[in-house]
Amino acid sequence: MSVVIIGGGHGGFQVAASLRQDGYAGQVTLISAEAALPYQRPPLSKAYLKDGIADALHLRPASFYARNGITLRLGTRIARIDRAAAAVITDQGEAIAYDHLVLATGARNARPPVPGLDLPGVLGLRDLDDAQRLRGAMSTARHAAIIGGGFIGLEFGAVARGAGLGATVIEAAPRLMARALSPQMSGRFATLHRDMGTELCLGRLAVEVLEAEGRAAGVRLDDGTRVHADLVLLAAGVVPNTELAQEAGLAVANGIVVDKHLRSSDPAIFALGDCATFPCRRMGAPLRLESVQAATDQARAIARTIMGQPAPYDALPWFWSDQGPHKLQIAGACLPSDAAVPVGDNIVIRFRDCHMTGVETINAPGVHMAARKLLATGLGPTQADAAAAGYDLRALAAERKATV
Ligand SMILES: Cc1cc2nc3c(=O)[nH]c(=O)nc-3n(C[C@H](O)[C@H](O)[C@H](O)COP(=O)(O)OP(=O)(O)OC[C@H]3O[C@@H](n4cnc5c(N)ncnc54)[C@H](O)[C@@H]3O)c2cc1C
């Protein structure tokens, strides 16, 4: 028996590691288009931009793969899937046969139709090569224009300010991180970023990258404003890498469509992480999660299913983002319409039909952990209780633990 995994990111690596941990005795082949050993992506927009230590990013040393009998094919891109032959074909024409195939191909940066994005001085931040280029550019740049006020744009903005660069964030939505956060938490982060010296242009579209002497010199906005900058970061969201699946005839809809066991429309093929859309019980809707935790939990579930103990993927989603000294943590899966109850400045509790669906915190790891426990057991507070002055989720979690 053999398992072939396309993509050596967080999810792909974890499938290989979990299969061996669970005692899988067949062949395991992990194929990555990137040349580097599988590495952690979150530090690319945080610690790595400051310290530049790439070795610290590796998920495991090279010896781990040899010791665990995992065939690691670095710098190898899969060009297509031949489902009839149950094989994947590399871009060099080599066929690699599988019994189970896992698609862990992640996502790539979205490129909005803005003229000038190809100019030197416009950079993205998705992989280690991008981070190395960005780090080099930061050493000479004076002002960064950041297209996109999501997690990566804001993490970079905070690092840029910390390194003494000016930073301007251009966001089309009227508030920051609007896809993921309550309006109250978006507003709080706007204040925190302005306090760090970042200029925010909210509700503004970038319509052109300005040019001077063949390089990016800033960004023109839809109201005619010119943001002058010698470095432009494109951080306007991602597009899931679904082409292999689509060309192989698998169902795709904002991600490779999988069932609760993370199987695609072909039962021999699984998909996970940034490239997959799964039925989310908590949201009552299909969901594609872009987070390390989701990719890792889904990988563990796939390994169990391959081992013959299928368990649906139903883990509680959680996420973090470090923006300067401010650690944002989110537990749960919320709809934009979920009610938001602020508890002081740094905590927002979300509710749907009076049930707690999520908790957003800043620099409050104890509350985040309490929220995860309460969300996992469905024993959260009522909306009326949470609205009381000085409400403390930690006390409720301790009380519930005592009575469960
Ligand atoms: C800068 C940055 C900061 C982040 N910060 C956080 C954070 O703080 N917290 C958090 O929870 N999440 C964070 N994320 C998101 C998190 O890293 C992703 O959700 C996670 O990596 C998804 O894992 P994955 O396995 O689905 O895909 P990835 O880790 O993206 O791996 C996909 C891999 O597949 C490879 N691949 C694609 N197509 C092919 C092919 N045809 N053949 C071979 N290989 C292929 C790609 O090259 C890539 O190496 C961050 C992401 C970035 C880019």
CSV table of C-alpha atoms and ligand atoms in Angstrom, one decimal:
chain,number,residue,atom,x,y,z
A,1,MET,CA,0.0,0.0,0.0
A,2,SER,CA,1.2,3.5,-0.6
A,3,VAL,CA,0.2,7.0,0.3
A,4,VAL,CA,1.3,9.9,-1.9
A,5,ILE,CA,1.0,13.5,-0.5
A,6,ILE,CA,1.2,16.5,-2.8
A,7,GLY,CA,2.4,19.5,-0.9
A,8,GLY,CA,5.0,19.6,1.9
A,9,GLY,CA,3.4,22.4,4.0
A,10,HIS,CA,1.8,22.2,7.4
A,11,GLY,CA,-0.9,19.7,6.4
A,12,GLY,CA,1.1,17.5,4.0
A,13,PHE,CA,3.9,17.2,6.6
A,14,GLN,CA,1.5,16.2,9.3
A,15,VAL,CA,-0.2,13.5,7.3
A,16,ALA,CA,3.2,11.8,6.7
A,17,ALA,CA,4.2,12.2,10.4
A,18,SER,CA,0.8,11.0,11.7
A,19,LEU,CA,0.7,8.0,9.5
A,20,ARG,CA,4.0,6.8,10.9
A,21,GLN,CA,3.0,7.7,14.4
A,22,ASP,CA,-0.2,5.7,14.0
A,23,GLY,CA,1.8,2.7,12.7
A,24,TYR,CA,1.2,2.8,9.0
A,25,ALA,CA,3.5,0.2,7.4
A,26,GLY,CA,3.1,1.1,3.7
A,27,GLN,CA,5.1,3.6,1.6
A,28,VAL,CA,4.7,7.3,2.3
A,29,THR,CA,5.9,9.8,-0.3
A,30,LEU,CA,5.8,13.5,0.5
A,31,ILE,CA,6.2,15.7,-2.6
A,32,SER,CA,6.9,19.4,-2.4
A,33,ALA,CA,7.4,21.9,-5.1
A,34,GLU,CA,9.6,24.0,-2.8
A,35,ALA,CA,13.3,23.2,-2.4
A,36,ALA,CA,13.4,23.8,1.4
A,37,LEU,CA,12.6,21.1,4.0
A,38,PRO,CA,9.0,21.4,5.2
A,39,TYR,CA,8.9,24.5,7.4
A,40,GLN,CA,6.6,26.7,9.5
A,41,ARG,CA,4.8,29.4,7.6
A,42,PRO,CA,3.5,31.7,10.4
A,43,PRO,CA,7.0,33.1,11.4
A,44,LEU,CA,7.5,34.3,7.8
A,45,SER,CA,5.5,37.4,8.6
A,46,LYS,CA,6.8,37.7,12.2
A,47,ALA,CA,10.1,36.4,13.8
A,48,TYR,CA,11.8,35.5,10.5
A,49,LEU,CA,11.5,39.1,9.1
A,50,LYS,CA,13.4,40.2,12.2
A,51,ASP,CA,16.0,37.5,12.8
A,52,GLY,CA,16.3,35.9,9.3
A,53,ILE,CA,17.1,32.5,10.8
A,54,ALA,CA,15.7,30.0,8.3
A,55,ASP,CA,16.9,26.8,10.0
A,56,ALA,CA,14.7,27.6,13.0
A,57,LEU,CA,11.7,27.3,10.8
A,58,HIS,CA,12.0,23.6,9.8
A,59,LEU,CA,9.2,21.4,11.1
A,60,ARG,CA,11.8,18.5,11.5
A,61,PRO,CA,15.4,18.0,10.6
A,62,ALA,CA,16.3,15.9,7.4
A,63,SER,CA,17.1,12.9,9.6
A,64,PHE,CA,13.4,12.6,10.7
A,65,TYR,CA,12.2,11.7,7.2
A,66,ALA,CA,14.9,9.0,6.8
A,67,ARG,CA,14.3,7.6,10.2
A,68,ASN,CA,10.6,7.3,9.6
A,69,GLY,CA,10.8,5.9,6.1
A,70,ILE,CA,9.2,8.9,4.5
A,71,THR,CA,10.3,9.5,1.0
A,72,LEU,CA,10.7,13.3,0.7
A,73,ARG,CA,10.7,14.6,-2.9
A,74,LEU,CA,11.7,18.3,-2.6
A,75,GLY,CA,11.7,20.7,-5.6
A,76,THR,CA,9.3,18.4,-7.4
A,77,ARG,CA,6.1,19.8,-8.9
A,78,ILE,CA,3.2,17.5,-9.7
A,79,ALA,CA,1.7,18.5,-13.1
A,80,ARG,CA,-1.3,16.2,-13.2
A,81,ILE,CA,-3.2,13.4,-11.6
A,82,ASP,CA,-4.0,10.3,-13.7
A,83,ARG,CA,-7.0,8.8,-11.8
A,84,ALA,CA,-7.5,5.9,-14.2
A,85,ALA,CA,-3.9,4.8,-13.5
A,86,ALA,CA,-3.9,5.9,-9.8
A,87,ALA,CA,-0.7,7.8,-10.3
A,88,VAL,CA,0.5,11.4,-10.1
A,89,ILE,CA,2.8,12.7,-12.9
A,90,THR,CA,5.6,15.1,-12.1
A,91,ASP,CA,6.4,18.0,-14.4
A,92,GLN,CA,9.4,15.9,-15.6
A,93,GLY,CA,6.9,13.2,-16.8
A,94,GLU,CA,7.7,10.7,-14.0
A,95,ALA,CA,4.6,8.7,-12.7
A,96,ILE,CA,4.3,7.9,-9.0
A,97,ALA,CA,1.6,5.4,-8.2
A,98,TYR,CA,-0.7,5.7,-5.2
A,99,ASP,CA,-3.4,3.8,-3.3
A,100,HIS,CA,-4.3,6.9,-1.3
A,101,LEU,CA,-3.6,10.4,-2.6
A,102,VAL,CA,-3.7,13.5,-0.3
A,103,LEU,CA,-3.9,16.9,-1.9
A,104,ALA,CA,-2.3,19.4,0.4
A,105,THR,CA,-1.4,22.0,-2.2
A,106,GLY,CA,-2.3,25.1,-0.1
A,107,ALA,CA,-3.0,28.5,-1.6
A,108,ARG,CA,-1.2,31.3,-3.5
A,109,ASN,CA,-1.5,35.0,-3.3
A,110,ALA,CA,-4.5,36.6,-5.1
A,111,ARG,CA,-3.5,39.2,-7.7
A,112,PRO,CA,-6.2,41.8,-8.1
A,113,PRO,CA,-6.3,43.5,-11.5
A,114,VAL,CA,-4.2,46.5,-10.5
A,115,PRO,CA,-1.7,47.8,-13.1
A,116,GLY,CA,1.9,47.9,-12.0
A,117,LEU,CA,1.9,44.8,-9.8
A,118,ASP,CA,4.7,43.3,-11.9
A,119,LEU,CA,7.1,46.3,-11.1
A,120,PRO,CA,10.3,45.6,-9.1
A,121,GLY,CA,9.6,46.6,-5.5
A,122,VAL,CA,6.2,44.9,-5.4
A,123,LEU,CA,6.5,41.8,-3.3
A,124,GLY,CA,4.2,39.0,-1.9
A,125,LEU,CA,4.6,36.9,1.2
A,126,ARG,CA,3.6,33.3,0.9
A,127,ASP,CA,6.8,31.2,1.1
A,128,LEU,CA,10.3,31.3,2.3
A,129,ASP,CA,11.7,32.7,-0.9
A,130,ASP,CA,9.2,35.6,-0.7
A,131,ALA,CA,10.2,36.2,3.0
A,132,GLN,CA,13.9,36.3,2.0
A,133,ARG,CA,13.2,38.8,-0.7
A,134,LEU,CA,11.0,40.9,1.5
A,135,ARG,CA,13.6,40.9,4.3
A,136,GLY,CA,16.2,42.1,1.8
A,137,ALA,CA,14.0,44.9,0.5
A,138,MET,CA,13.2,46.1,4.1
A,139,SER,CA,16.9,46.7,4.7
A,140,THR,CA,16.9,49.6,2.2
A,141,ALA,CA,13.2,50.7,2.1
A,142,ARG,CA,11.9,53.8,3.9
A,143,HIS,CA,8.1,53.4,3.5
A,144,ALA,CA,6.0,50.4,2.8
A,145,ALA,CA,2.6,50.5,1.2
A,146,ILE,CA,0.6,47.4,2.1
A,147,ILE,CA,-2.3,46.4,-0.2
A,148,GLY,CA,-4.7,44.5,2.1
A,149,GLY,CA,-5.6,44.9,5.8
A,150,GLY,CA,-5.9,41.2,6.6
A,151,PHE,CA,-3.7,39.2,9.0
A,152,ILE,CA,-0.6,39.1,6.8
A,153,GLY,CA,-0.7,42.7,5.8
A,154,LEU,CA,-1.1,43.9,9.4
A,155,GLU,CA,1.5,41.5,10.8
A,156,PHE,CA,4.0,42.8,8.2
A,157,GLY,CA,2.9,46.4,8.9
A,158,ALA,CA,3.7,46.0,12.6
A,159,VAL,CA,7.1,44.4,11.8
A,160,ALA,CA,7.9,47.2,9.3
A,161,ARG,CA,7.1,49.9,11.9
A,162,GLY,CA,9.3,48.0,14.4
A,163,ALA,CA,12.1,48.1,11.9
A,164,GLY,CA,11.7,51.9,11.6
A,165,LEU,CA,9.9,52.0,8.2
A,166,GLY,CA,6.8,54.0,7.6
A,167,ALA,CA,3.8,51.9,6.8
A,168,THR,CA,0.4,52.6,5.1
A,169,VAL,CA,-2.2,49.9,4.9
A,170,ILE,CA,-4.8,50.1,2.1
A,171,GLU,CA,-7.9,48.1,2.7
A,172,ALA,CA,-11.0,48.0,0.4
A,173,ALA,CA,-13.4,47.0,3.2
A,174,PRO,CA,-14.4,49.7,5.7
A,175,ARG,CA,-12.6,47.8,8.5
A,176,LEU,CA,-9.6,45.6,9.2
A,177,MET,CA,-9.7,41.8,9.0
A,178,ALA,CA,-13.4,42.1,8.2
A,179,ARG,CA,-13.8,38.5,6.9
A,180,ALA,CA,-12.7,37.0,10.3
A,181,LEU,CA,-13.4,39.6,13.1
A,182,SER,CA,-16.3,41.3,14.7
A,183,PRO,CA,-16.6,45.1,13.9
A,184,GLN,CA,-15.6,45.8,17.6
A,185,MET,CA,-12.4,43.9,17.4
A,186,SER,CA,-11.6,45.4,13.9
A,187,GLY,CA,-12.0,48.8,15.5
A,188,ARG,CA,-9.8,48.0,18.4
A,189,PHE,CA,-7.0,46.8,16.0
A,190,ALA,CA,-7.4,50.0,13.9
A,191,THR,CA,-6.6,52.0,17.1
A,192,LEU,CA,-3.6,49.7,18.0
A,193,HIS,CA,-2.1,50.0,14.5
A,194,ARG,CA,-2.5,53.7,14.4
A,195,ASP,CA,-0.9,53.9,17.9
A,196,MET,CA,2.1,51.9,16.3
A,197,GLY,CA,2.3,54.7,13.7
A,198,THR,CA,0.7,52.9,10.8
A,199,GLU,CA,-1.4,54.9,8.5
A,200,LEU,CA,-4.7,53.2,7.6
A,201,CYS,CA,-6.7,53.9,4.4
A,202,LEU,CA,-9.9,52.0,5.0
A,203,GLY,CA,-12.7,51.6,2.4
A,204,ARG,CA,-10.1,52.5,-0.3
A,205,LEU,CA,-9.2,50.5,-3.4
A,206,ALA,CA,-5.6,50.4,-4.7
A,207,VAL,CA,-6.1,51.2,-8.4
A,208,GLU,CA,-2.5,51.5,-9.7
A,209,VAL,CA,1.1,50.9,-8.5
A,210,LEU,CA,3.0,54.1,-9.3
A,211,GLU,CA,6.3,53.9,-11.1
A,212,ALA,CA,9.5,55.9,-10.9
A,213,GLU,CA,12.7,54.9,-12.7
A,214,GLY,CA,11.4,51.5,-13.5
A,215,ARG,CA,10.5,50.6,-9.9
A,216,ALA,CA,7.4,50.8,-7.7
A,217,ALA,CA,7.2,54.2,-6.1
A,218,GLY,CA,3.8,54.0,-4.4
A,219,VAL,CA,0.1,53.3,-4.9
A,220,ARG,CA,-2.7,55.4,-6.3
A,221,LEU,CA,-6.0,55.0,-4.5
A,222,ASP,CA,-9.6,55.2,-6.0
A,223,ASP,CA,-10.1,58.7,-4.5
A,224,GLY,CA,-6.9,59.9,-6.3
A,225,THR,CA,-4.7,59.8,-3.1
A,226,ARG,CA,-1.1,58.9,-3.8
A,227,VAL,CA,0.7,56.8,-1.1
A,228,HIS,CA,4.4,57.2,-1.8
A,229,ALA,CA,6.4,54.1,-1.0
A,230,ASP,CA,9.6,52.3,-2.1
A,231,LEU,CA,8.2,48.9,-1.1
A,232,VAL,CA,4.7,47.6,-1.9
A,233,LEU,CA,3.5,44.4,-0.3
A,234,LEU,CA,0.6,42.7,-2.0
A,235,ALA,CA,-1.4,41.0,0.8
A,236,ALA,CA,-4.9,40.9,-0.7
A,237,GLY,CA,-5.9,37.4,0.2
A,238,VAL,CA,-5.2,34.0,-1.4
A,239,VAL,CA,-6.6,31.7,-4.0
A,240,PRO,CA,-6.7,27.9,-3.2
A,241,ASN,CA,-4.5,25.7,-5.4
A,242,THR,CA,-7.2,23.6,-6.9
A,243,GLU,CA,-6.1,23.2,-10.6
A,244,LEU,CA,-4.7,19.7,-10.2
A,245,ALA,CA,-8.1,18.6,-8.7
A,246,GLN,CA,-10.2,20.4,-11.2
A,247,GLU,CA,-8.2,19.0,-14.2
A,248,ALA,CA,-8.7,15.5,-12.7
A,249,GLY,CA,-12.4,16.1,-12.6
A,250,LEU,CA,-12.8,16.4,-8.9
A,251,ALA,CA,-15.6,18.6,-7.4
A,252,VAL,CA,-14.2,22.1,-6.7
A,253,ALA,CA,-16.1,25.1,-5.2
A,254,ASN,CA,-13.8,27.7,-3.5
A,255,GLY,CA,-11.6,24.8,-2.7
A,256,ILE,CA,-11.5,21.0,-3.3
A,257,VAL,CA,-14.9,19.8,-2.0
A,258,VAL,CA,-14.5,17.1,0.6
A,259,ASP,CA,-16.9,15.3,2.9
A,260,LYS,CA,-16.7,15.1,6.7
A,261,HIS,CA,-13.9,12.5,6.4
A,262,LEU,CA,-12.0,14.9,4.1
A,263,ARG,CA,-12.5,12.6,1.1
A,264,SER,CA,-12.9,14.3,-2.3
A,265,SER,CA,-15.5,13.2,-4.9
A,266,ASP,CA,-13.0,10.3,-5.6
A,267,PRO,CA,-12.8,8.1,-2.5
A,268,ALA,CA,-9.1,7.4,-3.1
A,269,ILE,CA,-8.2,11.1,-2.9
A,270,PHE,CA,-8.3,13.3,0.2
A,271,ALA,CA,-7.8,17.1,0.5
A,272,LEU,CA,-7.0,19.3,3.4
A,273,GLY,CA,-6.0,22.7,4.7
A,274,ASP,CA,-6.0,25.9,2.6
A,275,CYS,CA,-7.0,24.1,-0.6
A,276,ALA,CA,-10.0,22.2,0.8
A,277,THR,CA,-13.7,23.1,1.6
A,278,PHE,CA,-15.3,20.9,4.2
A,279,PRO,CA,-18.8,20.8,5.6
A,280,CYS,CA,-18.5,22.8,8.9
A,281,ARG,CA,-21.1,21.6,11.4
A,282,ARG,CA,-20.5,24.6,13.6
A,283,MET,CA,-21.3,27.1,10.8
A,284,GLY,CA,-23.9,24.9,9.1
A,285,ALA,CA,-22.1,25.7,5.8
A,286,PRO,CA,-19.1,24.7,3.7
A,287,LEU,CA,-15.9,26.3,5.0
A,288,ARG,CA,-12.3,26.7,3.8
A,289,LEU,CA,-10.1,27.5,6.8
A,290,GLU,CA,-6.7,29.1,6.3
A,291,SER,CA,-4.9,28.2,9.6
A,292,VAL,CA,-2.2,25.9,10.8
A,293,GLN,CA,-4.5,24.3,13.3
A,294,ALA,CA,-7.1,23.3,10.8
A,295,ALA,CA,-4.5,21.9,8.4
A,296,THR,CA,-2.9,19.9,11.2
A,297,ASP,CA,-6.1,18.6,12.7
A,298,GLN,CA,-7.4,17.6,9.3
A,299,ALA,CA,-4.1,15.8,8.5
A,300,ARG,CA,-4.5,13.8,11.7
A,301,ALA,CA,-8.1,12.9,10.8
A,302,ILE,CA,-7.0,11.7,7.3
A,303,ALA,CA,-4.2,9.6,8.7
A,304,ARG,CA,-6.7,7.9,11.0
A,305,THR,CA,-9.1,7.2,8.2
A,306,ILE,CA,-6.3,5.7,6.0
A,307,MET,CA,-5.5,3.5,9.0
A,308,GLY,CA,-9.1,2.2,8.9
A,309,GLN,CA,-10.5,4.2,11.9
A,310,PRO,CA,-12.5,6.9,10.2
A,311,ALA,CA,-13.5,9.8,12.5
A,312,PRO,CA,-15.1,12.9,11.0
A,313,TYR,CA,-13.1,16.1,11.2
A,314,ASP,CA,-15.0,18.2,13.7
A,315,ALA,CA,-12.2,19.9,15.7
A,316,LEU,CA,-12.8,23.3,17.2
A,317,PRO,CA,-11.1,25.9,14.9
A,318,TRP,CA,-8.7,28.3,16.5
A,319,PHE,CA,-6.2,30.8,15.2
A,320,TRP,CA,-3.7,33.4,16.3
A,321,SER,CA,-2.0,36.4,14.7
A,322,ASP,CA,0.8,38.4,16.3
A,323,GLN,CA,0.7,42.1,15.3
A,324,GLY,CA,3.6,43.8,17.1
A,325,PRO,CA,3.1,43.3,20.8
A,326,HIS,CA,-0.6,42.4,20.3
A,327,LYS,CA,-1.5,38.7,20.1
A,328,LEU,CA,-4.9,38.2,18.6
A,329,GLN,CA,-6.5,34.8,19.3
A,330,ILE,CA,-9.8,33.5,17.8
A,331,ALA,CA,-11.6,30.4,19.0
A,332,GLY,CA,-14.7,29.0,17.2
A,333,ALA,CA,-16.3,29.5,13.8
A,334,CYS,CA,-18.5,32.5,13.4
A,335,LEU,CA,-20.7,33.9,10.7
A,336,PRO,CA,-20.4,37.6,10.0
A,337,SER,CA,-24.0,38.0,11.3
A,338,ASP,CA,-23.2,36.5,14.7
A,339,ALA,CA,-23.8,39.0,17.6
A,340,ALA,CA,-20.8,40.5,19.2
A,341,VAL,CA,-20.6,41.2,23.0
A,342,PRO,CA,-17.5,43.2,24.0
A,343,VAL,CA,-16.1,42.4,27.5
A,344,GLY,CA,-13.7,45.4,28.1
A,345,ASP,CA,-11.4,46.5,25.3
A,346,ASN,CA,-9.7,43.2,24.6
A,347,ILE,CA,-12.3,40.5,24.5
A,348,VAL,CA,-15.4,40.0,22.2
A,349,ILE,CA,-17.7,37.1,22.6
A,350,ARG,CA,-19.8,36.1,19.6
A,351,PHE,CA,-23.3,34.5,19.7
A,352,ARG,CA,-25.8,33.0,17.3
A,353,ASP,CA,-29.3,32.2,18.5
A,354,CYS,CA,-28.0,33.0,22.0
A,355,HIS,CA,-25.4,30.2,21.8
A,356,MET,CA,-21.7,31.2,22.1
A,357,THR,CA,-20.0,30.6,18.7
A,358,GLY,CA,-16.6,32.3,19.1
A,359,VAL,CA,-14.3,34.4,21.3
A,360,GLU,CA,-11.8,37.0,20.1
A,361,THR,CA,-9.1,38.1,22.5
A,362,ILE,CA,-6.0,40.3,22.6
A,363,ASN,CA,-3.2,39.3,24.9
A,364,ALA,CA,-5.5,37.1,27.0
A,365,PRO,CA,-4.3,33.5,26.6
A,366,GLY,CA,-6.1,32.3,29.7
A,367,VAL,CA,-9.5,33.6,28.4
A,368,HIS,CA,-8.7,32.1,25.0
A,369,MET,CA,-8.0,28.6,26.5
A,370,ALA,CA,-11.2,28.9,28.7
A,371,ALA,CA,-13.2,29.8,25.5
A,372,ARG,CA,-11.8,26.7,23.7
A,373,LYS,CA,-12.9,24.5,26.5
A,374,LEU,CA,-16.4,26.0,26.7
A,375,LEU,CA,-16.9,26.0,22.9
A,376,ALA,CA,-15.7,22.4,22.7
A,377,THR,CA,-18.3,21.3,25.3
A,378,GLY,CA,-21.1,23.6,24.2
A,379,LEU,CA,-21.3,24.9,27.8
A,380,GLY,CA,-20.7,28.6,27.1
A,381,PRO,CA,-22.5,31.5,28.8
A,382,THR,CA,-25.8,33.0,27.8
A,383,GLN,CA,-25.6,36.3,25.8
A,384,ALA,CA,-27.3,38.1,28.8
A,385,ASP,CA,-24.6,36.7,31.2
A,386,ALA,CA,-21.8,37.7,29.0
A,387,ALA,CA,-23.1,41.3,28.7
A,388,ALA,CA,-22.7,41.8,32.5
A,389,ALA,CA,-20.0,44.2,33.5
A,390,GLY,CA,-16.6,42.5,34.2
A,391,TYR,CA,-17.8,39.1,32.9
A,392,ASP,CA,-15.1,36.4,33.3
A,393,LEU,CA,-15.1,33.4,31.0
A,394,ARG,CA,-12.3,31.8,33.0
A,395,ALA,CA,-14.5,31.6,36.1
A,396,LEU,CA,-17.2,29.9,34.1
A,397,ALA,CA,-14.8,27.4,32.6
A,398,ALA,CA,-13.5,26.5,36.1
A,399,GLU,CA,-17.0,26.2,37.4
A,400,ARG,CA,-18.2,24.0,34.5
A,401,LYS,CA,-15.1,21.8,34.9
A,402,ALA,CA,-16.1,21.3,38.5
A,403,THR,CA,-19.7,20.3,37.6
A,404,VAL,CA,-19.1,18.2,34.4
B,1,LIG,C1,3.2,34.6,6.0
B,1,LIG,C2,2.1,33.8,6.6
B,1,LIG,C3,1.8,33.9,7.9
B,1,LIG,C4,0.8,33.1,8.5
B,1,LIG,N1,0.5,33.2,9.8
B,1,LIG,C5,-0.4,32.3,10.4
B,1,LIG,C6,-0.6,32.4,11.8
B,1,LIG,O1,-0.1,33.2,12.5
B,1,LIG,N2,-1.5,31.5,12.3
B,1,LIG,C7,-2.1,30.5,11.5
B,1,LIG,O2,-2.9,29.7,12.1
B,1,LIG,N3,-1.9,30.5,10.2
B,1,LIG,C8,-1.1,31.3,9.6
B,1,LIG,N4,-0.8,31.3,8.3
B,1,LIG,C9,-1.6,30.4,7.4
B,1,LIG,C10,-1.0,29.0,7.5
B,1,LIG,O3,0.4,29.0,7.3
B,1,LIG,C11,-1.7,28.1,6.4
B,1,LIG,O4,-3.1,28.1,6.7
B,1,LIG,C12,-1.1,26.7,6.4
B,1,LIG,O5,0.2,26.7,6.0
B,1,LIG,C13,-1.9,25.8,5.4
B,1,LIG,O6,-1.3,24.6,5.3
B,1,LIG,P1,-1.5,23.7,4.0
B,1,LIG,O7,-0.7,22.4,4.2
B,1,LIG,O8,-2.9,23.7,3.6
B,1,LIG,O9,-0.7,24.6,2.9
B,1,LIG,P2,0.7,25.2,2.8
B,1,LIG,O10,1.4,25.2,4.1
B,1,LIG,O11,0.6,26.4,2.0
B,1,LIG,O12,1.6,24.1,1.9
B,1,LIG,C14,1.2,23.9,0.5
B,1,LIG,C15,2.4,23.4,-0.2
B,1,LIG,O13,2.1,22.7,-1.4
B,1,LIG,C16,3.0,23.0,-2.4
B,1,LIG,N5,2.4,22.7,-3.7
B,1,LIG,C17,1.4,23.3,-4.3
B,1,LIG,N6,1.1,22.8,-5.5
B,1,LIG,C18,2.0,21.8,-5.7
B,1,LIG,C19,2.3,20.9,-6.7
B,1,LIG,N7,1.5,20.8,-7.9
B,1,LIG,N8,3.3,20.0,-6.6
B,1,LIG,C20,4.0,19.9,-5.4
B,1,LIG,N9,3.8,20.8,-4.4
B,1,LIG,C21,2.8,21.7,-4.5
B,1,LIG,C22,3.3,24.5,-2.2
B,1,LIG,O14,4.5,24.8,-2.8
B,1,LIG,C23,3.4,24.5,-0.6
B,1,LIG,O15,4.7,24.2,-0.2
B,1,LIG,C24,0.1,32.1,7.7
B,1,LIG,C25,0.5,32.0,6.3
B,1,LIG,C26,1.4,32.8,5.8
B,1,LIG,C27,1.8,32.7,4.3
